[in-house]
Short mmCIF file of C-alpha atoms and ligand atoms in Angstrom, two decimals:
data_model
loop_
_atom_site.label_atom_id
_atom_site.label_comp_id
_atom_site.label_asym_id
_atom_site.label_seq_id
_atom_site.Cartn_x
_atom_site.Cartn_y
_atom_site.Cartn_z
CA MET A 198 -42.12 93.21 -59.83
CA LYS A 199 -41.47 93.36 -56.14
CA ILE A 200 -43.70 90.40 -55.53
CA GLU A 201 -41.93 88.41 -58.21
CA LYS A 202 -38.56 89.20 -56.66
CA GLU A 203 -39.77 88.12 -53.26
CA ASN A 204 -41.13 84.93 -54.71
CA LYS A 205 -37.81 84.19 -56.39
CA GLN A 206 -35.93 84.83 -53.19
CA LYS A 207 -38.28 82.54 -51.33
CA GLU A 208 -37.73 79.82 -53.90
CA LEU A 209 -33.99 80.20 -53.61
CA LYS A 210 -34.19 79.96 -49.86
CA ASN A 211 -36.35 76.87 -50.09
CA ARG A 212 -33.93 75.28 -52.50
CA LEU A 213 -31.01 76.05 -50.25
CA LYS A 214 -32.84 74.54 -47.33
CA LYS A 215 -33.60 71.43 -49.32
CA TYR A 216 -30.00 71.19 -50.40
CA GLU A 217 -28.80 71.56 -46.85
CA LYS A 218 -31.18 68.89 -45.71
CA GLN A 219 -29.94 66.53 -48.39
CA GLU A 220 -26.37 67.18 -47.43
CA GLU A 221 -27.17 66.52 -43.83
CA ALA A 222 -28.80 63.27 -44.75
CA THR A 223 -25.78 62.13 -46.74
CA SER A 224 -23.26 63.29 -44.16
CA THR A 225 -25.06 61.52 -41.33
CA LEU A 226 -25.16 58.31 -43.33
CA GLN A 227 -23.88 55.76 -40.90
CA ALA A 228 -21.20 53.24 -41.63
CA PRO A 229 -22.70 49.90 -42.68
CA SER A 230 -23.61 47.84 -39.70
CA ILE A 231 -24.97 44.44 -38.92
CA SER A 232 -27.70 43.77 -36.42
CA GLY A 233 -29.29 40.81 -34.74
CA TYR A 234 -30.81 39.50 -31.56
CA TYR A 235 -29.51 37.65 -28.56
CA HIS A 236 -31.06 36.35 -25.39
CA VAL A 237 -30.35 36.82 -21.74
CA LYS A 238 -31.94 34.52 -19.18
CA ILE A 239 -32.32 35.59 -15.58
CA ARG A 240 -33.79 33.49 -12.80
CA ILE A 241 -36.63 34.96 -10.79
CA LYS A 242 -36.15 34.73 -7.04
CA THR A 243 -39.44 33.10 -6.24
CA GLU A 244 -38.22 32.30 -2.72
CA ARG A 245 -38.37 36.02 -1.95
CA MET A 246 -41.96 36.30 -3.09
CA THR A 247 -45.16 35.63 -1.20
CA ALA A 248 -47.35 32.68 -2.10
CA GLN A 249 -50.01 35.00 -3.46
CA GLU A 250 -47.52 36.71 -5.75
CA CYS A 251 -46.30 33.33 -7.02
CA ASP A 252 -49.87 32.36 -7.79
CA ARG A 253 -50.44 35.53 -9.69
CA LEU A 254 -47.23 35.01 -11.64
CA ARG A 255 -48.46 31.57 -12.63
CA ILE A 256 -51.85 32.87 -13.70
CA ILE A 257 -50.84 35.87 -15.75
CA THR A 258 -47.92 34.45 -17.70
CA ASN A 259 -49.80 31.96 -19.82
CA ARG A 260 -52.30 32.61 -22.51
CA ASP A 261 -55.57 30.79 -22.25
CA THR A 262 -55.20 28.05 -24.85
CA ARG A 263 -58.96 27.45 -24.86
CA ILE A 264 -59.48 30.89 -26.35
CA ILE A 265 -56.89 30.25 -29.07
CA LYS A 266 -58.59 26.96 -29.89
CA ASP A 267 -61.94 28.72 -30.10
CA TYR A 268 -60.50 31.33 -32.40
CA LEU A 269 -59.02 28.68 -34.64
CA ARG A 270 -62.34 26.87 -34.82
CA ILE A 271 -64.16 30.07 -35.77
CA ILE A 272 -61.59 30.75 -38.49
CA TYR A 273 -62.03 27.25 -39.96
CA HIS A 274 -65.80 27.56 -40.08
CA ASN A 275 -65.88 31.06 -41.57
CA GLU A 276 -63.01 30.86 -44.02
CA GLU A 277 -65.02 32.38 -46.89
CA LYS A 278 -66.04 35.44 -44.93
CA ILE A 279 -62.73 36.12 -43.25
CA LEU A 280 -60.07 35.36 -45.83
CA ARG A 281 -58.84 38.20 -48.00
CA ASN A 282 -57.69 37.80 -51.58
CA ASP A 283 -54.09 37.21 -50.56
CA SER A 284 -55.28 34.31 -48.37
CA LYS A 285 -54.60 36.22 -45.16
CA VAL A 286 -57.08 36.65 -42.35
CA ALA A 287 -58.79 40.01 -42.08
CA LYS A 288 -58.63 40.95 -38.43
CA THR A 289 -61.54 43.38 -38.44
CA GLN A 290 -63.82 40.81 -40.03
CA LEU A 291 -62.87 38.29 -37.38
CA ASP A 292 -63.53 40.85 -34.66
CA LYS A 293 -66.99 41.46 -36.06
CA LEU A 294 -67.74 37.79 -35.54
CA THR A 295 -66.31 37.42 -32.06
CA LEU A 296 -65.99 40.57 -29.96
CA THR A 297 -68.64 42.95 -28.72
CA THR A 298 -67.63 46.54 -28.06
CA SER A 299 -68.61 48.84 -25.26
CA LYS A 300 -67.11 51.90 -26.96
CA LYS A 301 -68.19 53.19 -30.35
CA THR A 302 -65.92 51.82 -33.08
CA GLN A 303 -65.64 53.40 -36.52
CA HIS A 304 -69.22 52.80 -37.57
CA LYS A 305 -71.42 51.69 -34.75
CA LEU A 306 -71.67 50.03 -31.41
CA ARG A 307 -71.55 46.22 -31.53
CA THR A 308 -73.76 44.68 -28.90
CA THR A 309 -74.39 41.24 -30.38
CA VAL A 310 -72.05 39.02 -32.36
CA PRO A 311 -72.50 35.42 -33.64
CA HIS A 312 -69.74 33.93 -31.45
CA ASP A 313 -69.59 35.95 -28.27
CA LEU A 314 -66.25 35.12 -26.68
CA LYS A 315 -66.59 37.75 -23.99
CA LYS A 316 -69.66 35.97 -22.72
CA SER A 317 -67.97 32.58 -22.53
CA TYR A 318 -64.79 33.95 -20.89
CA PRO A 319 -66.04 36.75 -18.64
CA ARG A 320 -62.80 37.11 -16.67
CA CYS A 321 -60.66 37.72 -19.70
CA SER A 322 -59.64 41.21 -20.72
CA HIS A 323 -59.94 42.72 -24.16
CA ASP A 324 -56.16 42.87 -24.56
CA GLU A 325 -55.80 39.16 -24.00
CA PHE A 326 -58.45 38.40 -26.58
CA ILE A 327 -56.45 40.45 -29.05
CA GLU A 328 -53.26 38.56 -28.20
CA CYS A 329 -54.98 35.19 -28.55
CA ARG A 330 -56.53 36.28 -31.83
CA ASP A 331 -53.14 37.24 -33.24
CA LYS A 332 -51.63 33.96 -32.10
CA ALA A 333 -54.47 31.98 -33.70
CA ILE A 334 -54.18 33.91 -36.95
CA TRP A 335 -50.44 33.40 -37.02
CA THR A 336 -50.82 29.63 -36.51
CA TYR A 337 -53.54 29.39 -39.12
CA GLU A 338 -51.56 31.29 -41.74
CA SER A 339 -48.36 29.32 -41.17
CA TRP A 340 -50.34 26.09 -41.36
CA LYS A 341 -51.84 27.21 -44.68
CA ALA A 342 -48.43 28.14 -46.05
CA GLN A 343 -47.02 24.77 -45.04
CA GLN A 344 -49.88 22.95 -46.66
CA LYS A 345 -49.34 24.84 -49.89
CA GLN A 346 -45.73 23.69 -49.95
CA SER A 347 -46.24 20.06 -49.03
CA LYS A 348 -49.30 19.43 -51.28
CA GLU A 349 -50.50 16.86 -48.74
CA ASP A 350 -53.25 17.01 -46.19
CA LEU A 351 -51.62 18.20 -43.02
CA SER A 352 -53.44 17.78 -39.76
CA ARG A 353 -54.80 20.94 -38.21
CA PRO A 354 -52.64 22.66 -35.61
CA GLN A 355 -53.34 21.75 -32.01
CA PHE A 356 -52.59 23.48 -28.76
CA LYS A 357 -51.49 20.97 -26.21
CA LYS A 358 -48.72 22.92 -24.52
CA LYS A 359 -49.07 26.12 -22.61
CA THR A 360 -48.06 29.08 -24.72
CA PRO A 361 -46.20 31.74 -22.81
CA ARG A 362 -47.07 35.36 -23.36
CA ILE A 363 -44.59 37.69 -24.96
CA TYR A 364 -44.29 41.12 -23.46
CA TYR A 365 -43.21 43.97 -25.68
CA LYS A 366 -41.48 47.08 -24.55
CA GLY A 367 -42.45 50.27 -26.25
CA LEU A 368 -45.08 52.92 -26.37
CA GLU A 369 -47.34 51.19 -28.85
CA HIS A 370 -47.70 48.30 -26.41
CA ARG A 371 -48.32 50.69 -23.52
CA GLY A 372 -45.20 49.59 -21.69
CA THR A 373 -46.26 46.28 -20.31
CA PHE A 374 -42.98 45.76 -18.47
CA ARG A 375 -40.16 47.75 -16.94
CA VAL A 376 -36.81 46.83 -15.40
CA ILE A 377 -35.83 48.79 -12.34
CA PRO A 378 -32.27 48.61 -10.98
CA THR A 379 -32.06 49.07 -7.20
CA PRO A 380 -28.39 48.75 -6.18
CA ASP A 381 -29.04 49.38 -2.48
CA ASN A 382 -31.86 46.92 -2.03
CA THR A 383 -30.97 43.92 0.13
CA LEU A 384 -33.59 41.61 -1.36
CA ALA A 385 -32.63 41.95 -5.01
CA LYS A 386 -30.62 44.38 -7.03
CA LEU A 387 -32.88 44.25 -10.03
CA TRP A 388 -36.65 44.21 -10.17
CA LEU A 389 -38.96 43.43 -13.01
CA ASP A 390 -42.08 45.52 -12.95
CA LEU A 391 -44.92 43.83 -14.81
CA ARG A 392 -48.39 45.07 -15.56
CA ASP A 393 -50.41 42.42 -13.88
CA SER A 394 -54.03 42.86 -14.76
CA LEU A 395 -53.63 42.41 -18.49
CA ASP A 396 -55.22 39.02 -18.35
CA THR A 397 -57.37 38.52 -15.34
CA LYS A 398 -59.96 41.14 -14.71
CA ARG A 399 -61.61 41.37 -11.33
CA SER A 400 -65.04 42.84 -11.22
CA GLY A 401 -65.21 46.53 -10.47
CA ARG A 402 -61.49 47.17 -10.53
CA THR A 403 -60.31 49.97 -12.78
CA ASN A 404 -56.81 50.53 -11.45
CA HIS A 405 -54.27 48.05 -12.75
CA LYS A 406 -52.00 46.63 -10.13
CA ARG A 407 -48.38 45.95 -10.98
CA LEU A 408 -46.42 42.87 -10.05
CA MET A 409 -42.83 43.28 -8.87
CA LEU A 410 -40.50 40.34 -9.47
CA PRO A 411 -37.02 40.14 -7.90
CA LEU A 412 -34.36 38.95 -10.36
CA ALA A 413 -31.22 36.96 -9.55
CA TYR A 414 -28.73 39.40 -10.97
CA SER A 415 -25.05 38.67 -11.56
CA PRO A 416 -22.07 40.58 -13.00
CA TYR A 417 -22.49 38.63 -16.23
CA HIS A 418 -26.00 39.98 -16.62
CA LYS A 419 -24.77 43.45 -15.75
CA LYS A 420 -22.42 43.24 -18.72
CA LYS A 421 -25.01 41.81 -21.09
CA LEU A 422 -28.27 43.42 -20.12
CA ILE A 423 -28.21 46.94 -21.47
CA LEU A 424 -31.68 48.14 -20.78
CA ASP A 425 -32.08 50.35 -23.84
CA ASN A 426 -31.79 47.42 -26.20
CA VAL A 427 -34.35 45.19 -24.54
CA LYS A 428 -37.07 44.35 -27.03
CA THR A 429 -39.24 41.59 -25.64
CA LEU A 430 -39.69 39.56 -22.51
CA GLU A 431 -41.00 36.07 -21.97
CA LEU A 432 -41.61 34.48 -18.60
CA VAL A 433 -40.95 30.76 -18.69
CA TYR A 434 -41.38 28.08 -16.06
CA LYS A 435 -38.88 25.25 -16.17
CA SER A 436 -40.50 22.23 -14.66
CA LYS A 437 -37.28 20.22 -14.31
CA GLU A 438 -35.50 22.80 -12.21
CA GLN A 439 -38.76 24.13 -10.75
CA GLN A 440 -37.69 27.66 -11.53
CA TRP A 441 -39.15 30.72 -13.12
CA CYS A 442 -36.99 32.46 -15.69
CA ALA A 443 -37.22 35.80 -17.44
CA HIS A 444 -36.00 35.59 -21.02
CA PHE A 445 -35.04 38.96 -22.43
CA THR A 446 -34.50 39.47 -26.15
CA LEU A 447 -31.97 42.17 -26.88
CA GLN A 448 -31.01 43.81 -30.11
CA TYR A 449 -27.42 44.62 -31.02
CA THR A 450 -25.95 46.62 -33.87
CA VAL A 451 -22.23 46.45 -34.56
CA PRO A 452 -20.27 48.06 -37.40
CA LEU A 453 -19.74 45.76 -40.33
CA TYR A 454 -16.26 44.29 -40.51
CA GLN A 455 -14.58 45.75 -43.59
CA SER A 456 -10.89 45.58 -44.19
CA THR A 457 -8.37 46.92 -46.67
CA GLN A 458 -5.76 44.43 -45.52
CA PRO A 459 -4.63 41.51 -47.70
CA PRO A 460 -7.18 38.69 -47.91
CA ALA A 461 -6.70 35.49 -45.98
CA VAL A 462 -8.62 32.28 -45.49
CA LEU A 463 -8.73 30.39 -42.24
CA GLY A 464 -9.34 26.71 -42.84
CA VAL A 465 -10.87 24.93 -39.87
CA ASP A 466 -10.96 21.16 -39.62
CA LEU A 467 -13.26 19.70 -37.00
CA GLY A 468 -12.15 16.42 -35.57
CA ILE A 469 -12.93 13.92 -32.88
CA LYS A 470 -9.67 13.68 -30.97
CA LYS A 471 -8.66 17.27 -31.56
CA THR A 472 -11.68 19.49 -31.32
CA ALA A 473 -10.59 21.82 -34.09
CA VAL A 474 -7.48 22.59 -36.10
CA ALA A 475 -7.16 25.96 -37.82
CA VAL A 476 -4.68 27.01 -40.48
CA LEU A 477 -4.33 30.45 -42.03
CA LEU A 478 -3.63 30.77 -45.75
CA THR A 479 -2.22 34.16 -46.72
CA PRO A 480 -0.47 35.63 -49.75
CA THR A 481 2.33 37.82 -48.46
CA GLY A 482 4.72 38.00 -51.35
CA LYS A 483 6.53 34.72 -51.91
CA VAL A 484 6.55 33.63 -48.32
CA ILE A 485 3.97 31.30 -46.91
CA MET A 486 2.75 32.41 -43.55
CA GLU A 487 0.80 29.97 -41.55
CA GLU A 488 -0.62 30.47 -38.15
CA LEU A 489 -1.91 27.51 -36.28
CA CYS A 490 -4.36 26.99 -33.58
CA PHE A 491 -5.02 23.64 -31.96
CA ILE A 492 -7.96 23.59 -29.69
CA VAL A 493 -7.87 20.73 -27.25
CA ASN A 494 -8.89 20.53 -23.64
CA LYS A 495 -7.33 17.34 -22.38
CA GLU A 496 -9.02 17.35 -19.00
CA ARG A 497 -12.48 17.64 -20.42
CA GLN A 498 -11.75 15.10 -23.12
CA ALA A 499 -10.57 12.63 -20.47
CA LYS A 500 -13.79 13.27 -18.59
CA MET A 501 -15.77 12.55 -21.71
CA TRP A 502 -13.91 9.30 -22.30
CA ARG A 503 -14.51 8.26 -18.70
CA LEU A 504 -18.22 8.95 -18.89
CA GLU A 505 -18.49 7.02 -22.14
CA LYS A 506 -16.78 4.05 -20.55
CA GLN A 507 -19.22 4.11 -17.64
CA ILE A 508 -22.16 4.32 -19.99
CA LYS A 509 -20.88 1.39 -21.99
CA SER A 510 -20.46 -0.83 -18.95
CA ILE A 511 -23.93 0.02 -17.67
CA GLN A 512 -25.43 -0.70 -21.04
CA ARG A 513 -23.77 -4.11 -21.04
CA GLU A 514 -25.15 -4.90 -17.60
CA LEU A 515 -28.57 -3.72 -18.64
CA ASP A 516 -28.52 -6.06 -21.60
CA THR A 517 -27.63 -9.07 -19.49
CA ARG A 518 -30.26 -8.25 -16.87
CA ASN A 519 -32.83 -7.76 -19.56
CA TYR A 520 -31.89 -11.12 -21.02
CA ASN A 521 -32.21 -12.89 -17.66
CA GLY A 522 -35.42 -11.12 -16.76
CA GLN A 523 -33.99 -9.34 -13.71
CA PRO A 524 -35.20 -5.92 -12.53
CA HIS A 525 -33.29 -3.00 -14.06
CA LYS A 526 -35.17 0.14 -13.19
CA GLN A 527 -32.35 1.71 -11.15
CA LEU A 528 -29.87 1.09 -13.93
CA ASN A 529 -32.11 2.92 -16.35
CA VAL A 530 -32.18 5.96 -14.10
CA LYS A 531 -28.42 5.93 -13.76
CA LEU A 532 -27.96 5.61 -17.50
CA TYR A 533 -30.21 8.60 -18.05
CA GLN A 534 -28.22 10.67 -15.57
CA LEU A 535 -24.90 9.70 -17.10
CA ARG A 536 -26.04 10.50 -20.59
CA ARG A 537 -27.26 13.88 -19.44
CA ARG A 538 -23.91 14.60 -17.83
CA LEU A 539 -22.06 13.56 -20.95
CA ARG A 540 -24.21 15.87 -23.01
CA SER A 541 -23.52 18.81 -20.73
CA VAL A 542 -19.77 18.10 -20.82
CA THR A 543 -19.81 17.96 -24.62
CA GLN A 544 -21.70 21.23 -24.68
CA GLN A 545 -19.06 22.79 -22.43
CA GLU A 546 -16.29 21.52 -24.66
CA LEU A 547 -18.08 22.86 -27.70
CA GLY A 548 -18.56 26.29 -26.16
CA TYR A 549 -14.93 26.35 -25.06
CA ALA A 550 -13.68 25.47 -28.53
CA VAL A 551 -15.91 28.05 -30.20
CA ASN A 552 -14.79 30.76 -27.80
CA GLN A 553 -11.12 29.93 -28.37
CA LEU A 554 -11.54 29.98 -32.11
CA VAL A 555 -13.42 33.29 -31.97
CA ASP A 556 -10.62 34.85 -29.92
CA PHE A 557 -8.09 33.58 -32.44
CA ILE A 558 -10.10 34.96 -35.35
CA LEU A 559 -10.55 38.35 -33.69
CA GLN A 560 -6.77 38.61 -33.30
CA LEU A 561 -6.21 37.79 -36.96
CA LYS A 562 -8.92 40.22 -38.01
CA LYS A 563 -6.60 43.15 -37.30
CA GLN A 564 -4.07 42.03 -39.91
CA TYR A 565 -6.12 40.42 -42.67
CA ASN A 566 -9.30 40.65 -44.63
CA LEU A 567 -10.40 37.40 -43.16
CA PHE A 568 -12.67 34.61 -44.39
CA VAL A 569 -13.36 31.45 -42.47
CA SER A 570 -13.89 28.11 -44.15
CA VAL A 571 -15.14 25.30 -41.95
CA GLY A 572 -15.22 21.71 -43.12
CA TYR A 573 -18.69 20.30 -42.77
CA PRO A 574 -18.92 16.52 -43.08
CA LYS A 575 -22.28 16.14 -44.74
CA TYR A 576 -23.70 12.62 -44.70
CA ILE A 577 -20.89 11.53 -42.37
CA ARG A 578 -23.39 9.87 -40.08
CA LYS A 579 -24.71 7.79 -42.94
CA SER A 580 -21.20 6.76 -43.97
CA GLN A 581 -21.04 4.05 -41.32
CA PRO A 582 -24.51 2.51 -41.41
CA ARG A 583 -25.76 -0.11 -39.00
CA GLY A 584 -25.05 -3.56 -40.33
CA SER A 585 -22.16 -2.82 -42.65
CA GLY A 586 -20.20 0.07 -41.13
CA ASN A 587 -17.51 0.23 -38.51
CA LYS A 588 -19.16 0.09 -35.11
CA SER A 589 -16.64 2.01 -33.02
CA LEU A 590 -16.20 4.65 -35.69
CA ARG A 591 -19.93 5.16 -35.87
CA ARG A 592 -20.11 5.69 -32.11
CA GLN A 593 -17.33 8.25 -32.27
CA LEU A 594 -19.00 10.14 -35.07
CA HIS A 595 -22.35 10.33 -33.35
CA LYS A 596 -21.19 12.02 -30.20
CA TRP A 597 -19.83 15.15 -31.81
CA CYS A 598 -22.10 17.83 -33.18
CA TYR A 599 -20.50 19.52 -36.17
CA ARG A 600 -23.54 21.45 -37.21
CA LEU A 601 -23.98 23.02 -33.81
CA PHE A 602 -20.33 24.01 -33.77
CA ILE A 603 -20.57 25.82 -37.10
CA THR A 604 -23.83 27.59 -36.33
CA LYS A 605 -22.46 28.68 -32.97
CA LEU A 606 -19.34 30.00 -34.64
CA GLN A 607 -21.36 31.88 -37.25
CA HIS A 608 -23.62 33.31 -34.58
CA LYS A 609 -20.73 34.49 -32.43
CA LEU A 610 -18.86 36.02 -35.32
CA THR A 611 -21.87 37.97 -36.56
CA GLN A 612 -21.92 39.58 -33.13
CA HIS A 613 -18.48 40.94 -34.01
CA GLY A 614 -19.58 42.30 -37.37
CA PHE A 615 -18.72 39.37 -39.62
CA GLU A 616 -21.18 39.00 -42.46
CA PRO A 617 -22.63 35.49 -42.80
CA HIS A 618 -20.82 34.87 -46.07
CA ARG A 619 -17.48 35.31 -44.38
CA VAL A 620 -18.00 32.08 -42.49
CA VAL A 621 -18.71 29.32 -45.00
CA ALA A 622 -19.23 25.63 -44.39
CA VAL A 623 -17.57 23.73 -47.23
CA ASN A 624 -17.89 20.07 -48.08
CA GLU A 625 -15.24 18.09 -46.22
CA SER A 626 -15.12 14.92 -48.29
CA TRP A 627 -11.65 13.71 -49.34
CA THR A 628 -9.89 16.63 -47.64
CA SER A 629 -8.08 14.32 -45.26
CA GLN A 630 -6.87 11.98 -47.99
CA ARG A 631 -5.75 14.56 -50.52
CA CYS A 632 -2.25 16.07 -50.47
CA SER A 633 -2.53 19.78 -49.83
CA LYS A 634 0.47 20.49 -52.01
CA CYS A 635 0.02 18.51 -55.23
CA ASN A 636 -3.63 17.35 -54.92
CA SER A 637 -2.52 13.73 -55.24
CA LEU A 638 -4.54 10.96 -53.68
CA ASN A 639 -1.57 8.61 -53.58
CA THR A 640 -1.03 9.18 -49.86
CA THR A 641 -0.89 7.38 -46.54
CA ARG A 642 -1.76 8.40 -43.04
CA THR A 643 0.40 6.85 -40.36
CA LYS A 644 -0.73 6.19 -36.85
CA GLN A 645 1.03 9.09 -35.18
CA GLY A 646 -1.07 11.56 -37.11
CA LYS A 647 1.58 12.00 -39.79
CA PHE A 648 0.61 12.45 -43.39
CA ASN A 649 2.81 11.23 -46.25
CA CYS A 650 2.48 11.99 -49.96
CA HIS A 651 4.16 9.48 -52.27
CA ASP A 652 4.13 11.77 -55.29
CA CYS A 653 5.89 14.82 -53.91
CA ASN A 654 7.32 13.35 -50.69
CA TYR A 655 5.50 15.92 -48.65
CA GLU A 656 5.31 15.26 -44.93
CA ILE A 657 2.96 17.12 -42.65
CA ASN A 658 0.66 16.72 -39.67
CA ALA A 659 -2.49 15.03 -40.90
CA ASP A 660 -4.96 17.40 -39.26
CA LEU A 661 -3.02 20.36 -40.58
CA ASN A 662 -3.18 18.93 -44.06
CA GLY A 663 -6.95 18.60 -43.79
CA ALA A 664 -7.37 22.16 -42.56
CA ARG A 665 -5.24 23.47 -45.42
CA ASN A 666 -7.34 21.58 -47.92
CA ILE A 667 -10.51 23.02 -46.46
CA GLY A 668 -9.14 26.54 -46.73
CA LYS A 669 -8.10 25.89 -50.31
CA ARG A 670 -11.51 24.51 -51.14
CA LEU A 671 -13.21 27.79 -50.28
CA ILE A 672 -10.88 29.64 -52.64
CA LYS A 673 -11.52 27.05 -55.32
CA TYR A 674 -15.27 27.37 -54.90
CA ALA A 675 -15.00 31.13 -55.22
CA LEU A 676 -12.96 30.97 -58.42
CA LYS A 677 -14.58 28.07 -60.22
CA PRO A 678 -18.27 28.36 -59.55
CA GLU A 679 -20.02 25.14 -60.36
CA HIS A 680 -23.09 24.87 -62.55
CA GLY A 681 -23.00 28.50 -63.65
CA TYR A 682 -23.44 29.99 -60.22
CA THR A 683 -21.23 32.96 -59.66
CA SER A 684 -21.20 32.59 -55.94
CA ILE A 685 -20.27 30.28 -53.13
CA ARG A 686 -22.65 27.68 -51.83
CA ASP A 687 -22.72 27.15 -48.13
CA THR A 688 -23.14 23.42 -47.51
CA LEU A 689 -24.70 24.00 -44.13
CA THR A 690 -27.44 26.43 -45.05
CA ASN A 691 -27.62 25.72 -48.80
CA ASP A 692 -27.40 29.48 -49.39
CA TYR A 693 -25.54 31.05 -52.25
CA HIS A 694 -23.30 33.90 -51.20
CA SER A 695 -22.44 36.97 -53.20
CA LEU A 696 -19.68 37.67 -55.66
CA LYS A 697 -17.82 40.18 -53.53
CA LEU A 698 -15.79 37.33 -52.19
CA TYR A 699 -14.75 36.25 -55.63
CA LYS A 700 -12.81 39.39 -56.49
CA CYS A 701 -11.26 39.54 -53.09
CA LEU A 702 -9.93 35.99 -53.24
CA GLN A 703 -8.36 36.22 -56.68
CA PRO A 704 -4.88 37.23 -55.41
CA LEU A 705 -5.02 34.34 -52.99
CA SER A 706 -5.60 31.79 -55.71
CA GLN A 707 -2.76 33.15 -57.79
CA TRP A 708 -0.52 32.87 -54.80
CA LEU A 709 -1.65 29.31 -54.25
CA LYS A 710 -0.76 28.31 -57.83
CA TYR A 711 2.58 30.00 -57.45
CA SER A 712 3.39 28.38 -54.16
CA VAL A 713 2.58 24.91 -55.47
CA LYS A 714 4.97 25.31 -58.37
CA ASN A 715 7.87 27.00 -56.67
CA LEU A 716 7.91 25.86 -53.12
CA SER A 717 7.82 22.13 -53.61
CA SER A 718 11.08 21.82 -51.71
CA ARG A 719 9.38 22.86 -48.49
ZN1 LIG B 289 1.81 15.63 -52.72
#
């Protein structure tokens, strides 16, 4: 009896413990979060390093492409032996063909193998062979997958470029790199400590030396580079600038943006003269609230115009010289430089506009359950083809990069917890011609950027009208799913987004119907 009682008590205790554990698990459940990766690039101060150290940096940072090629060749010739049933490469089988072992592996010592790579590359370490093997397997498998999709004979992958090594941080990779802050050091305030002898093995050396690299460290990096989140490192040489760079990959996790506030849609119209126009559509009772945001940087735009003019004139001169058979090498160089400058200026303008818009959105985020709808002009480049289209319009269209703008915006907003389906690229066609109030197409657009509707006598700024239409289109997509899909299709990524949006946007659509009927006097 006593034993039974004790047993029962024990059971009870165990149960209680289990229960407690479960409760703990549920109570420590974290709020939903969103995670991703971003990159930080830091220049390496090679001018502070000795020539020998620079040499070593050059040697150790690249994988030996010859070894990868060899691996690929071996895989091609022994496909039957190596491939598993799921058409993936079995690593152990490949090792049995290529690598001898000095230590006893699971079964026995391997002293001879059919393709002895260690014999043909005596200076290479075991770790590098493993890295090259993984790279070769990865390339082979992706090539196979591509071939399956395309149903054509694709050419075999080649290795012409140098492939940089990727360093992983973490115990399983034996800590191949380390970042050491030294605030009092006069040479550099941040040092990258790299395990050097991973690749090149000198005879008789057992102790691995470490390579210290001084990094050009700025306050910006101080803000961005939080050492706990560093995942991988890649050392890249940029031949144009003749610089070495350390590319860190960092992971971030931010709480998911969830809001109990009223829903709102921000319609964003991307344009050529005005970088972006944003309009907020909200249902707050019977009153329409609109908040606007025009993003224009006149100085930079003027700079862009000036550069374009210069490029045009040089192109004209080039044509005439070409026609007359005169030398034009210097002009070519200048044209290249100008185009590069124009590209960098456009990039700056793009980044500026995205940042402004993100700031604007983050302010609105406090008040609304916000969705962003960006007009994406698909096929706009094909709308003015060579031969039959408008020449000047085509040139204007080609210099602006809509896709990059939207992806940048999406990327930035996910870093603030926005789910991808909150930023949707909708089809932009006809949004600038349609009246945002009565959906009529009987409209005109005057030269001063004014928009006139002949059906309801509505007068509004033309860009604003477009942005409103784009915002409305997202709501329309959410409420009237086409072709049986109960979700929104993103025109940029061709993804279908979930239904959560649908319920949330219902009050907005009702408000829209209401406002169209009752507020026609506005
Ligand atoms: Zn109208």
